[in-house]
Amino acid sequence: MRILLINPPYISLSSKGTGHQIPFGLLCIGGPLIDAGHVVNLLDAERHHLSQQDIERAIRAFAPDMVMTGHAGSTPAHRACLETLATSKRISPQAVTVYGGVYPTYHAADILQSAADVDIIIRGEGETAVTDLAAAIAQGNPLIRVNGITWRQQDGSIRENPSAALITKLDEQRIGWELIENWDDYQCFGRGRAAIIQFSRGCPHVCSYCGQYQFWSKWRYRSPGAVAAEIGWLHRQHGIGFVTLADENPTSSKRLWREFLEALIEQNVPVRLFATIRATDIVRDADLLPLMRRAGMTCILMGIETTDPATLEAIRKGSTTKDDQQAVKLLRQHGILSMLGHIVGFEEERLADYGRAIRQIALYDPDLVNAMYVTPHRWSDWAAENNERGVVQTDPAKWDYRHQLLASRYLSTRSVFWLVKLMEVAVHLRPGTLLRILAHPDKDIRADLRWCFRNSFRVWRAEIVEFLQSPPHAHPQMPLGEWLRRDSKKAGLPTDAEQASSPTGVGRTAVL
């Protein structure tokens, strides 16, 4: 079969400021499809800022039997995904259209009932399901035998097949690196060509606002040596200088994490790493920090989420403010940049809460802070617990952690926005932080900090411009519970008249 993988033309403000990353999820399904004997091509409409007319020409030229799409920013990219599949059906109606990701996994039947251009939804991780699906279509076998899909039958009814079995041997699923035509299109952190790779999938923790532990079901891992060897090969073969670990929790096993670091050091390649790691694991693995630094770890994002102990307990984060502060200190001692992910909106904060948060984050003394807004997942426990909160953002494309979605009874939407912007300025312009940017004794760390600040400022400025041009509603439009109920009934592409009220959830995933 001829299979076209399309990364839809969804452009976020963050990508405009810091650059585009490889469509890793599509590469993950591309490798197994190629190995199964299919002719596979990748069209990265996001990276090349393609219009639907450009996509139309690419579909005509490739003449696919199947078109597949999905996006790491699963929910805000939903509209772009549907538009892309609609283009495919218009140009190549005989081609089967397939859609996957976190959002379609939890809205599969809803999407198929309302979006006639989508034929099949892949639920959960995609590698096994898409190869089974492609084989069934190529051989003319009944789709009822393909696990992990929801599909529309000839009579128009929607059928949900049993879930696919979890992939236990991740090393057997090859990433289709050959689908990348020009690695210069993907650069990050001022380190030149950049890639994404996974050491593990899933997370053993059950934070109430996060759907990752539900989507992946169980923490699984690849061979530490195999991942390190792949990173070494990426550098030697493609000149990769920077790698992001797309893991929810790569340090779930200290033993395996140590093995990975040691294997990567043995590769002896000048590749820098970025990872998301829990503060509690940084403290637990303090003895491994020299290995992390030697292996190339440049920056670690720690999702502290909030500086309020009561809220940390309420959202089942499983960490303390003491852990967060100690983790930042340990990373600085070992020459690794710390980025704190702080989320506003878990509670309906008052003005004093923002002041307290700014003081607390400044006390932690991180190198960087990433201030975000709580984004309810339809499938998360937190959403069910907060279904009376008012929704102030009715553009589905803005349900992406970078926009305020829920109202606060104590502060206006305008006040919340400017307090978040103030938080970012107050943390990043502290004298100690500025001194590190201007005169850090390590030239590599100094260069990394300057790159981060320069590009973060671009995003910060763009978000202000966007807010001034298109602010959220001043008052709640509906309760969150009603929003989510509407979401379950109408997950298809909204018409122009419906866009103002068509809701969605949020999610992200590293695979289709």
mmCIF file with all atom_site columns, C-alpha atoms in Angstrom, residues 193-371:
data_model
loop_
_atom_site.group_PDB
_atom_site.id
_atom_site.type_symbol
_atom_site.label_atom_id
_atom_site.label_alt_id
_atom_site.label_comp_id
_atom_site.label_asym_id
_atom_site.label_entity_id
_atom_site.label_seq_id
_atom_site.pdbx_PDB_ins_code
_atom_site.Cartn_x
_atom_site.Cartn_y
_atom_site.Cartn_z
_atom_site.occupancy
_atom_site.B_iso_or_equiv
_atom_site.pdbx_formal_charge
_atom_site.auth_seq_id
_atom_site.auth_comp_id
_atom_site.auth_asym_id
_atom_site.auth_atom_id
_atom_site.pdbx_PDB_model_num
ATOM 1   C CA . ARG A 1 193 ? 19.944 19.510 14.431 1.00 0.00 ? 193 ARG A CA 1
ATOM 2   C CA . ALA A 1 194 ? 17.554 18.092 17.012 1.00 0.00 ? 194 ALA A CA 1
ATOM 3   C CA . ALA A 1 195 ? 15.683 14.830 17.474 1.00 0.00 ? 195 ALA A CA 1
ATOM 4   C CA . ILE A 1 196 ? 13.194 13.288 19.878 1.00 0.00 ? 196 ILE A CA 1
ATOM 5   C CA . ILE A 1 197 ? 13.497 9.783  21.274 1.00 0.00 ? 197 ILE A CA 1
ATOM 6   C CA . GLN A 1 198 ? 11.737 7.671  23.885 1.00 0.00 ? 198 GLN A CA 1
ATOM 7   C CA . PHE A 1 199 ? 13.419 5.638  26.577 1.00 0.00 ? 199 PHE A CA 1
ATOM 8   C CA . SER A 1 200 ? 10.143 4.697  28.246 1.00 0.00 ? 200 SER A CA 1
ATOM 9   C CA . ARG A 1 201 ? 6.371  5.063  28.026 1.00 0.00 ? 201 ARG A CA 1
ATOM 10  C CA . GLY A 1 202 ? 3.893  5.732  30.772 1.00 0.00 ? 202 GLY A CA 1
ATOM 11  C CA . CYS A 1 203 ? 4.110  6.885  34.360 1.00 0.00 ? 203 CYS A CA 1
ATOM 12  C CA . PRO A 1 204 ? 3.533  5.084  37.664 1.00 0.00 ? 204 PRO A CA 1
ATOM 13  C CA . HIS A 1 205 ? 2.093  8.220  39.275 1.00 0.00 ? 205 HIS A CA 1
ATOM 14  C CA . VAL A 1 206 ? -1.601 9.163  39.229 1.00 0.00 ? 206 VAL A CA 1
ATOM 15  C CA . CYS A 1 207 ? -1.715 12.968 39.279 1.00 0.00 ? 207 CYS A CA 1
ATOM 16  C CA . SER A 1 208 ? -5.392 13.915 39.043 1.00 0.00 ? 208 SER A CA 1
ATOM 17  C CA . TYR A 1 209 ? -5.025 16.456 36.207 1.00 0.00 ? 209 TYR A CA 1
ATOM 18  C CA . CYS A 1 210 ? -2.928 14.216 33.944 1.00 0.00 ? 210 CYS A CA 1
ATOM 19  C CA . GLY A 1 211 ? -4.164 11.531 31.554 1.00 0.00 ? 211 GLY A CA 1
ATOM 20  C CA . GLN A 1 212 ? -0.789 10.039 30.696 1.00 0.00 ? 212 GLN A CA 1
ATOM 21  C CA . TYR A 1 213 ? -0.962 7.176  33.173 1.00 0.00 ? 213 TYR A CA 1
ATOM 22  C CA . GLN A 1 214 ? -4.381 6.263  31.754 1.00 0.00 ? 214 GLN A CA 1
ATOM 23  C CA . PHE A 1 215 ? -3.373 6.516  28.097 1.00 0.00 ? 215 PHE A CA 1
ATOM 24  C CA . TRP A 1 216 ? -0.197 4.429  28.401 1.00 0.00 ? 216 TRP A CA 1
ATOM 25  C CA . SER A 1 217 ? -1.658 2.120  31.095 1.00 0.00 ? 217 SER A CA 1
ATOM 26  C CA . LYS A 1 218 ? 1.687  0.876  32.358 1.00 0.00 ? 218 LYS A CA 1
ATOM 27  C CA . TRP A 1 219 ? 5.281  2.091  32.584 1.00 0.00 ? 219 TRP A CA 1
ATOM 28  C CA . ARG A 1 220 ? 7.445  0.266  30.033 1.00 0.00 ? 220 ARG A CA 1
ATOM 29  C CA . TYR A 1 221 ? 10.965 0.831  28.794 1.00 0.00 ? 221 TYR A CA 1
ATOM 30  C CA . ARG A 1 222 ? 13.359 0.154  25.956 1.00 0.00 ? 222 ARG A CA 1
ATOM 31  C CA . SER A 1 223 ? 16.778 -1.406 26.384 1.00 0.00 ? 223 SER A CA 1
ATOM 32  C CA . PRO A 1 224 ? 19.005 1.332  27.889 1.00 0.00 ? 224 PRO A CA 1
ATOM 33  C CA . GLY A 1 225 ? 21.891 0.285  25.642 1.00 0.00 ? 225 GLY A CA 1
ATOM 34  C CA . ALA A 1 226 ? 19.715 0.289  22.523 1.00 0.00 ? 226 ALA A CA 1
ATOM 35  C CA . VAL A 1 227 ? 18.455 3.831  23.167 1.00 0.00 ? 227 VAL A CA 1
ATOM 36  C CA . ALA A 1 228 ? 21.986 5.091  23.812 1.00 0.00 ? 228 ALA A CA 1
ATOM 37  C CA . ALA A 1 229 ? 23.226 3.403  20.640 1.00 0.00 ? 229 ALA A CA 1
ATOM 38  C CA . GLU A 1 230 ? 20.404 5.000  18.655 1.00 0.00 ? 230 GLU A CA 1
ATOM 39  C CA . ILE A 1 231 ? 21.359 8.447  19.948 1.00 0.00 ? 231 ILE A CA 1
ATOM 40  C CA . GLY A 1 232 ? 24.965 7.765  19.009 1.00 0.00 ? 232 GLY A CA 1
ATOM 41  C CA . TRP A 1 233 ? 23.869 6.660  15.531 1.00 0.00 ? 233 TRP A CA 1
ATOM 42  C CA . LEU A 1 234 ? 21.714 9.784  15.096 1.00 0.00 ? 234 LEU A CA 1
ATOM 43  C CA . HIS A 1 235 ? 24.738 11.959 15.800 1.00 0.00 ? 235 HIS A CA 1
ATOM 44  C CA . ARG A 1 236 ? 27.149 10.069 13.583 1.00 0.00 ? 236 ARG A CA 1
ATOM 45  C CA . GLN A 1 237 ? 24.702 9.504  10.720 1.00 0.00 ? 237 GLN A CA 1
ATOM 46  C CA . HIS A 1 238 ? 22.667 12.704 10.769 1.00 0.00 ? 238 HIS A CA 1
ATOM 47  C CA . GLY A 1 239 ? 24.685 15.191 12.808 1.00 0.00 ? 239 GLY A CA 1
ATOM 48  C CA . ILE A 1 240 ? 22.144 15.387 15.652 1.00 0.00 ? 240 ILE A CA 1
ATOM 49  C CA . GLY A 1 241 ? 23.413 17.620 18.447 1.00 0.00 ? 241 GLY A CA 1
ATOM 50  C CA . PHE A 1 242 ? 20.365 17.846 20.688 1.00 0.00 ? 242 PHE A CA 1
ATOM 51  C CA . VAL A 1 243 ? 17.897 15.193 21.848 1.00 0.00 ? 243 VAL A CA 1
ATOM 52  C CA . THR A 1 244 ? 14.648 15.585 23.772 1.00 0.00 ? 244 THR A CA 1
ATOM 53  C CA . LEU A 1 245 ? 13.519 12.563 25.762 1.00 0.00 ? 245 LEU A CA 1
ATOM 54  C CA . ALA A 1 246 ? 9.774  12.253 25.125 1.00 0.00 ? 246 ALA A CA 1
ATOM 55  C CA . ASP A 1 247 ? 9.228  10.310 28.334 1.00 0.00 ? 247 ASP A CA 1
ATOM 56  C CA . GLU A 1 248 ? 6.572  11.028 30.914 1.00 0.00 ? 248 GLU A CA 1
ATOM 57  C CA . ASN A 1 249 ? 8.843  9.652  33.631 1.00 0.00 ? 249 ASN A CA 1
ATOM 58  C CA . PRO A 1 250 ? 12.213 8.331  32.381 1.00 0.00 ? 250 PRO A CA 1
ATOM 59  C CA . THR A 1 251 ? 13.624 7.837  35.888 1.00 0.00 ? 251 THR A CA 1
ATOM 60  C CA . SER A 1 252 ? 10.928 5.453  37.153 1.00 0.00 ? 252 SER A CA 1
ATOM 61  C CA . SER A 1 253 ? 13.668 2.851  37.592 1.00 0.00 ? 253 SER A CA 1
ATOM 62  C CA . LYS A 1 254 ? 16.914 4.190  39.026 1.00 0.00 ? 254 LYS A CA 1
ATOM 63  C CA . ARG A 1 255 ? 18.789 1.077  37.892 1.00 0.00 ? 255 ARG A CA 1
ATOM 64  C CA . LEU A 1 256 ? 17.673 1.373  34.281 1.00 0.00 ? 256 LEU A CA 1
ATOM 65  C CA . TRP A 1 257 ? 18.246 5.121  34.251 1.00 0.00 ? 257 TRP A CA 1
ATOM 66  C CA . ARG A 1 258 ? 21.821 4.561  35.434 1.00 0.00 ? 258 ARG A CA 1
ATOM 67  C CA . GLU A 1 259 ? 22.350 1.944  32.731 1.00 0.00 ? 259 GLU A CA 1
ATOM 68  C CA . PHE A 1 260 ? 21.119 4.373  30.080 1.00 0.00 ? 260 PHE A CA 1
ATOM 69  C CA . LEU A 1 261 ? 23.406 7.169  31.268 1.00 0.00 ? 261 LEU A CA 1
ATOM 70  C CA . GLU A 1 262 ? 26.428 4.884  31.390 1.00 0.00 ? 262 GLU A CA 1
ATOM 71  C CA . ALA A 1 263 ? 25.687 3.496  27.922 1.00 0.00 ? 263 ALA A CA 1
ATOM 72  C CA . LEU A 1 264 ? 25.311 6.993  26.487 1.00 0.00 ? 264 LEU A CA 1
ATOM 73  C CA . ILE A 1 265 ? 28.626 8.066  28.001 1.00 0.00 ? 265 ILE A CA 1
ATOM 74  C CA . GLU A 1 266 ? 30.227 5.077  26.283 1.00 0.00 ? 266 GLU A CA 1
ATOM 75  C CA . GLN A 1 267 ? 28.878 6.322  22.942 1.00 0.00 ? 267 GLN A CA 1
ATOM 76  C CA . ASN A 1 268 ? 31.175 9.340  23.372 1.00 0.00 ? 268 ASN A CA 1
ATOM 77  C CA . VAL A 1 269 ? 29.132 11.708 21.195 1.00 0.00 ? 269 VAL A CA 1
ATOM 78  C CA . PRO A 1 270 ? 28.670 15.466 21.839 1.00 0.00 ? 270 PRO A CA 1
ATOM 79  C CA . VAL A 1 271 ? 24.895 15.291 22.103 1.00 0.00 ? 271 VAL A CA 1
ATOM 80  C CA . ARG A 1 272 ? 23.015 17.418 24.630 1.00 0.00 ? 272 ARG A CA 1
ATOM 81  C CA . LEU A 1 273 ? 19.835 16.180 26.332 1.00 0.00 ? 273 LEU A CA 1
ATOM 82  C CA . PHE A 1 274 ? 16.606 17.712 27.570 1.00 0.00 ? 274 PHE A CA 1
ATOM 83  C CA . ALA A 1 275 ? 14.243 15.700 29.777 1.00 0.00 ? 275 ALA A CA 1
ATOM 84  C CA . THR A 1 276 ? 11.244 16.066 32.055 1.00 0.00 ? 276 THR A CA 1
ATOM 85  C CA . ILE A 1 277 ? 12.024 14.545 35.468 1.00 0.00 ? 277 ILE A CA 1
ATOM 86  C CA . ARG A 1 278 ? 10.208 14.724 38.777 1.00 0.00 ? 278 ARG A CA 1
ATOM 87  C CA . ALA A 1 279 ? 11.868 16.773 41.506 1.00 0.00 ? 279 ALA A CA 1
ATOM 88  C CA . THR A 1 280 ? 11.553 13.835 43.893 1.00 0.00 ? 280 THR A CA 1
ATOM 89  C CA . ASP A 1 281 ? 13.571 11.675 41.484 1.00 0.00 ? 281 ASP A CA 1
ATOM 90  C CA . ILE A 1 282 ? 16.270 14.355 41.183 1.00 0.00 ? 282 ILE A CA 1
ATOM 91  C CA . VAL A 1 283 ? 16.636 14.320 44.962 1.00 0.00 ? 283 VAL A CA 1
ATOM 92  C CA . ARG A 1 284 ? 16.518 10.515 45.090 1.00 0.00 ? 284 ARG A CA 1
ATOM 93  C CA . ASP A 1 285 ? 19.117 10.212 42.328 1.00 0.00 ? 285 ASP A CA 1
ATOM 94  C CA . ALA A 1 286 ? 21.487 12.896 43.551 1.00 0.00 ? 286 ALA A CA 1
ATOM 95  C CA . ASP A 1 287 ? 24.354 10.426 43.225 1.00 0.00 ? 287 ASP A CA 1
ATOM 96  C CA . LEU A 1 288 ? 23.574 10.043 39.500 1.00 0.00 ? 288 LEU A CA 1
ATOM 97  C CA . LEU A 1 289 ? 23.778 13.747 38.686 1.00 0.00 ? 289 LEU A CA 1
ATOM 98  C CA . PRO A 1 290 ? 27.496 13.575 37.744 1.00 0.00 ? 290 PRO A CA 1
ATOM 99  C CA . LEU A 1 291 ? 26.559 10.810 35.276 1.00 0.00 ? 291 LEU A CA 1
ATOM 100 C CA . MET A 1 292 ? 23.708 12.930 33.902 1.00 0.00 ? 292 MET A CA 1
ATOM 101 C CA . ARG A 1 293 ? 26.078 15.802 33.282 1.00 0.00 ? 293 ARG A CA 1
ATOM 102 C CA . ARG A 1 294 ? 28.690 13.566 31.634 1.00 0.00 ? 294 ARG A CA 1
ATOM 103 C CA . ALA A 1 295 ? 25.991 12.002 29.453 1.00 0.00 ? 295 ALA A CA 1
ATOM 104 C CA . GLY A 1 296 ? 25.106 15.458 28.129 1.00 0.00 ? 296 GLY A CA 1
ATOM 105 C CA . MET A 1 297 ? 22.089 16.473 30.204 1.00 0.00 ? 297 MET A CA 1
ATOM 106 C CA . THR A 1 298 ? 21.708 20.206 29.598 1.00 0.00 ? 298 THR A CA 1
ATOM 107 C CA . CYS A 1 299 ? 18.316 21.121 31.027 1.00 0.00 ? 299 CYS A CA 1
ATOM 108 C CA . ILE A 1 300 ? 15.641 19.392 33.084 1.00 0.00 ? 300 ILE A CA 1
ATOM 109 C CA . LEU A 1 301 ? 12.009 20.472 33.241 1.00 0.00 ? 301 LEU A CA 1
ATOM 110 C CA . MET A 1 302 ? 10.468 19.743 36.612 1.00 0.00 ? 302 MET A CA 1
ATOM 111 C CA . GLY A 1 303 ? 6.701  20.062 36.806 1.00 0.00 ? 303 GLY A CA 1
ATOM 112 C CA . ILE A 1 304 ? 6.339  21.487 40.289 1.00 0.00 ? 304 ILE A CA 1
ATOM 113 C CA . GLU A 1 305 ? 2.790  22.505 39.168 1.00 0.00 ? 305 GLU A CA 1
ATOM 114 C CA . THR A 1 306 ? 2.194  24.691 42.240 1.00 0.00 ? 306 THR A CA 1
ATOM 115 C CA . THR A 1 307 ? 4.005  26.115 45.259 1.00 0.00 ? 307 THR A CA 1
ATOM 116 C CA . ASP A 1 308 ? 1.033  25.513 47.547 1.00 0.00 ? 308 ASP A CA 1
ATOM 117 C CA . PRO A 1 309 ? 1.435  22.358 49.699 1.00 0.00 ? 309 PRO A CA 1
ATOM 118 C CA . ALA A 1 310 ? -2.325 21.827 50.075 1.00 0.00 ? 310 ALA A CA 1
ATOM 119 C CA . THR A 1 311 ? -2.852 21.952 46.312 1.00 0.00 ? 311 THR A CA 1
ATOM 120 C CA . LEU A 1 312 ? 0.046  19.542 45.735 1.00 0.00 ? 312 LEU A CA 1
ATOM 121 C CA . GLU A 1 313 ? -1.698 17.070 47.994 1.00 0.00 ? 313 GLU A CA 1
ATOM 122 C CA . ALA A 1 314 ? -5.094 17.663 46.387 1.00 0.00 ? 314 ALA A CA 1
ATOM 123 C CA . ILE A 1 315 ? -3.838 16.929 42.853 1.00 0.00 ? 315 ILE A CA 1
ATOM 124 C CA . ARG A 1 316 ? -1.929 13.832 44.061 1.00 0.00 ? 316 ARG A CA 1
ATOM 125 C CA . LYS A 1 317 ? 1.408  15.172 42.844 1.00 0.00 ? 317 LYS A CA 1
ATOM 126 C CA . GLY A 1 318 ? 3.362  13.130 45.378 1.00 0.00 ? 318 GLY A CA 1
ATOM 127 C CA . SER A 1 319 ? 6.053  15.764 45.983 1.00 0.00 ? 319 SER A CA 1
ATOM 128 C CA . THR A 1 320 ? 6.727  18.616 48.395 1.00 0.00 ? 320 THR A CA 1
ATOM 129 C CA . THR A 1 321 ? 7.992  22.172 48.106 1.00 0.00 ? 321 THR A CA 1
ATOM 130 C CA . LYS A 1 322 ? 11.105 21.030 49.948 1.00 0.00 ? 322 LYS A CA 1
ATOM 131 C CA . ASP A 1 323 ? 11.804 18.475 47.198 1.00 0.00 ? 323 ASP A CA 1
ATOM 132 C CA . ASP A 1 324 ? 11.369 21.152 44.530 1.00 0.00 ? 324 ASP A CA 1
ATOM 133 C CA . GLN A 1 325 ? 13.791 23.562 46.158 1.00 0.00 ? 325 GLN A CA 1
ATOM 134 C CA . GLN A 1 326 ? 16.368 20.864 46.850 1.00 0.00 ? 326 GLN A CA 1
ATOM 135 C CA . ALA A 1 327 ? 16.187 19.594 43.264 1.00 0.00 ? 327 ALA A CA 1
ATOM 136 C CA . VAL A 1 328 ? 16.971 23.047 41.823 1.00 0.00 ? 328 VAL A CA 1
ATOM 137 C CA . LYS A 1 329 ? 19.945 23.363 44.151 1.00 0.00 ? 329 LYS A CA 1
ATOM 138 C CA . LEU A 1 330 ? 21.302 19.949 43.188 1.00 0.00 ? 330 LEU A CA 1
ATOM 139 C CA . LEU A 1 331 ? 21.012 20.611 39.470 1.00 0.00 ? 331 LEU A CA 1
ATOM 140 C CA . ARG A 1 332 ? 22.903 23.900 39.752 1.00 0.00 ? 332 ARG A CA 1
ATOM 141 C CA . GLN A 1 333 ? 25.661 22.223 41.727 1.00 0.00 ? 333 GLN A CA 1
ATOM 142 C CA . HIS A 1 334 ? 26.162 19.819 38.825 1.00 0.00 ? 334 HIS A CA 1
ATOM 143 C CA . GLY A 1 335 ? 25.941 22.309 35.957 1.00 0.00 ? 335 GLY A CA 1
ATOM 144 C CA . ILE A 1 336 ? 22.449 21.351 34.717 1.00 0.00 ? 336 ILE A CA 1
ATOM 145 C CA . LEU A 1 337 ? 19.854 24.019 33.990 1.00 0.00 ? 337 LEU A CA 1
ATOM 146 C CA . SER A 1 338 ? 16.585 23.829 35.908 1.00 0.00 ? 338 SER A CA 1
ATOM 147 C CA . MET A 1 339 ? 13.251 24.774 34.364 1.00 0.00 ? 339 MET A CA 1
ATOM 148 C CA . LEU A 1 340 ? 10.222 24.812 36.638 1.00 0.00 ? 340 LEU A CA 1
ATOM 149 C CA . GLY A 1 341 ? 6.794  24.125 35.176 1.00 0.00 ? 341 GLY A CA 1
ATOM 150 C CA . HIS A 1 342 ? 4.282  26.115 37.221 1.00 0.00 ? 342 HIS A CA 1
ATOM 151 C CA . ILE A 1 343 ? 0.555  25.832 36.541 1.00 0.00 ? 343 ILE A CA 1
ATOM 152 C CA . VAL A 1 344 ? -1.992 28.436 37.575 1.00 0.00 ? 344 VAL A CA 1
ATOM 153 C CA . GLY A 1 345 ? -5.671 27.725 37.937 1.00 0.00 ? 345 GLY A CA 1
ATOM 154 C CA . PHE A 1 346 ? -5.743 24.569 40.033 1.00 0.00 ? 346 PHE A CA 1
ATOM 155 C CA . GLU A 1 347 ? -7.421 26.755 42.607 1.00 0.00 ? 347 GLU A CA 1
ATOM 156 C CA . GLU A 1 348 ? -9.219 30.036 42.070 1.00 0.00 ? 348 GLU A CA 1
ATOM 157 C CA . GLU A 1 349 ? -6.252 32.121 43.157 1.00 0.00 ? 349 GLU A CA 1
ATOM 158 C CA . ARG A 1 350 ? -6.445 35.515 44.787 1.00 0.00 ? 350 ARG A CA 1
ATOM 159 C CA . LEU A 1 351 ? -3.965 38.339 44.253 1.00 0.00 ? 351 LEU A CA 1
ATOM 160 C CA . ALA A 1 352 ? -2.043 37.296 47.354 1.00 0.00 ? 352 ALA A CA 1
ATOM 161 C CA . ASP A 1 353 ? -1.622 33.786 45.976 1.00 0.00 ? 353 ASP A CA 1
ATOM 162 C CA . TYR A 1 354 ? 0.244  35.105 42.949 1.00 0.00 ? 354 TYR A CA 1
ATOM 163 C CA . GLY A 1 355 ? 2.502  37.191 45.144 1.00 0.00 ? 355 GLY A CA 1
ATOM 164 C CA . ARG A 1 356 ? 3.216  34.165 47.309 1.00 0.00 ? 356 ARG A CA 1
ATOM 165 C CA . ALA A 1 357 ? 3.941  32.025 44.241 1.00 0.00 ? 357 ALA A CA 1
ATOM 166 C CA . ILE A 1 358 ? 6.382  34.591 42.836 1.00 0.00 ? 358 ILE A CA 1
ATOM 167 C CA . ARG A 1 359 ? 8.233  34.793 46.141 1.00 0.00 ? 359 ARG A CA 1
ATOM 168 C CA . GLN A 1 360 ? 8.323  31.009 46.496 1.00 0.00 ? 360 GLN A CA 1
ATOM 169 C CA . ILE A 1 361 ? 9.587  30.396 42.953 1.00 0.00 ? 361 ILE A CA 1
ATOM 170 C CA . ALA A 1 362 ? 12.230 33.094 43.445 1.00 0.00 ? 362 ALA A CA 1
ATOM 171 C CA . LEU A 1 363 ? 13.270 31.279 46.619 1.00 0.00 ? 363 LEU A CA 1
ATOM 172 C CA . TYR A 1 364 ? 13.709 28.078 44.617 1.00 0.00 ? 364 TYR A CA 1
ATOM 173 C CA . ASP A 1 365 ? 16.017 30.128 42.333 1.00 0.00 ? 365 ASP A CA 1
ATOM 174 C CA . PRO A 1 366 ? 15.469 28.206 39.068 1.00 0.00 ? 366 PRO A CA 1
ATOM 175 C CA . ASP A 1 367 ? 17.217 29.133 35.852 1.00 0.00 ? 367 ASP A CA 1
ATOM 176 C CA . LEU A 1 368 ? 13.940 29.196 33.924 1.00 0.00 ? 368 LEU A CA 1
ATOM 177 C CA . VAL A 1 369 ? 10.224 29.064 34.636 1.00 0.00 ? 369 VAL A CA 1
ATOM 178 C CA . ASN A 1 370 ? 7.479  27.863 32.316 1.00 0.00 ? 370 ASN A CA 1
ATOM 179 C CA . ALA A 1 371 ? 4.188  29.349 33.517 1.00 0.00 ? 371 ALA A CA 1
#
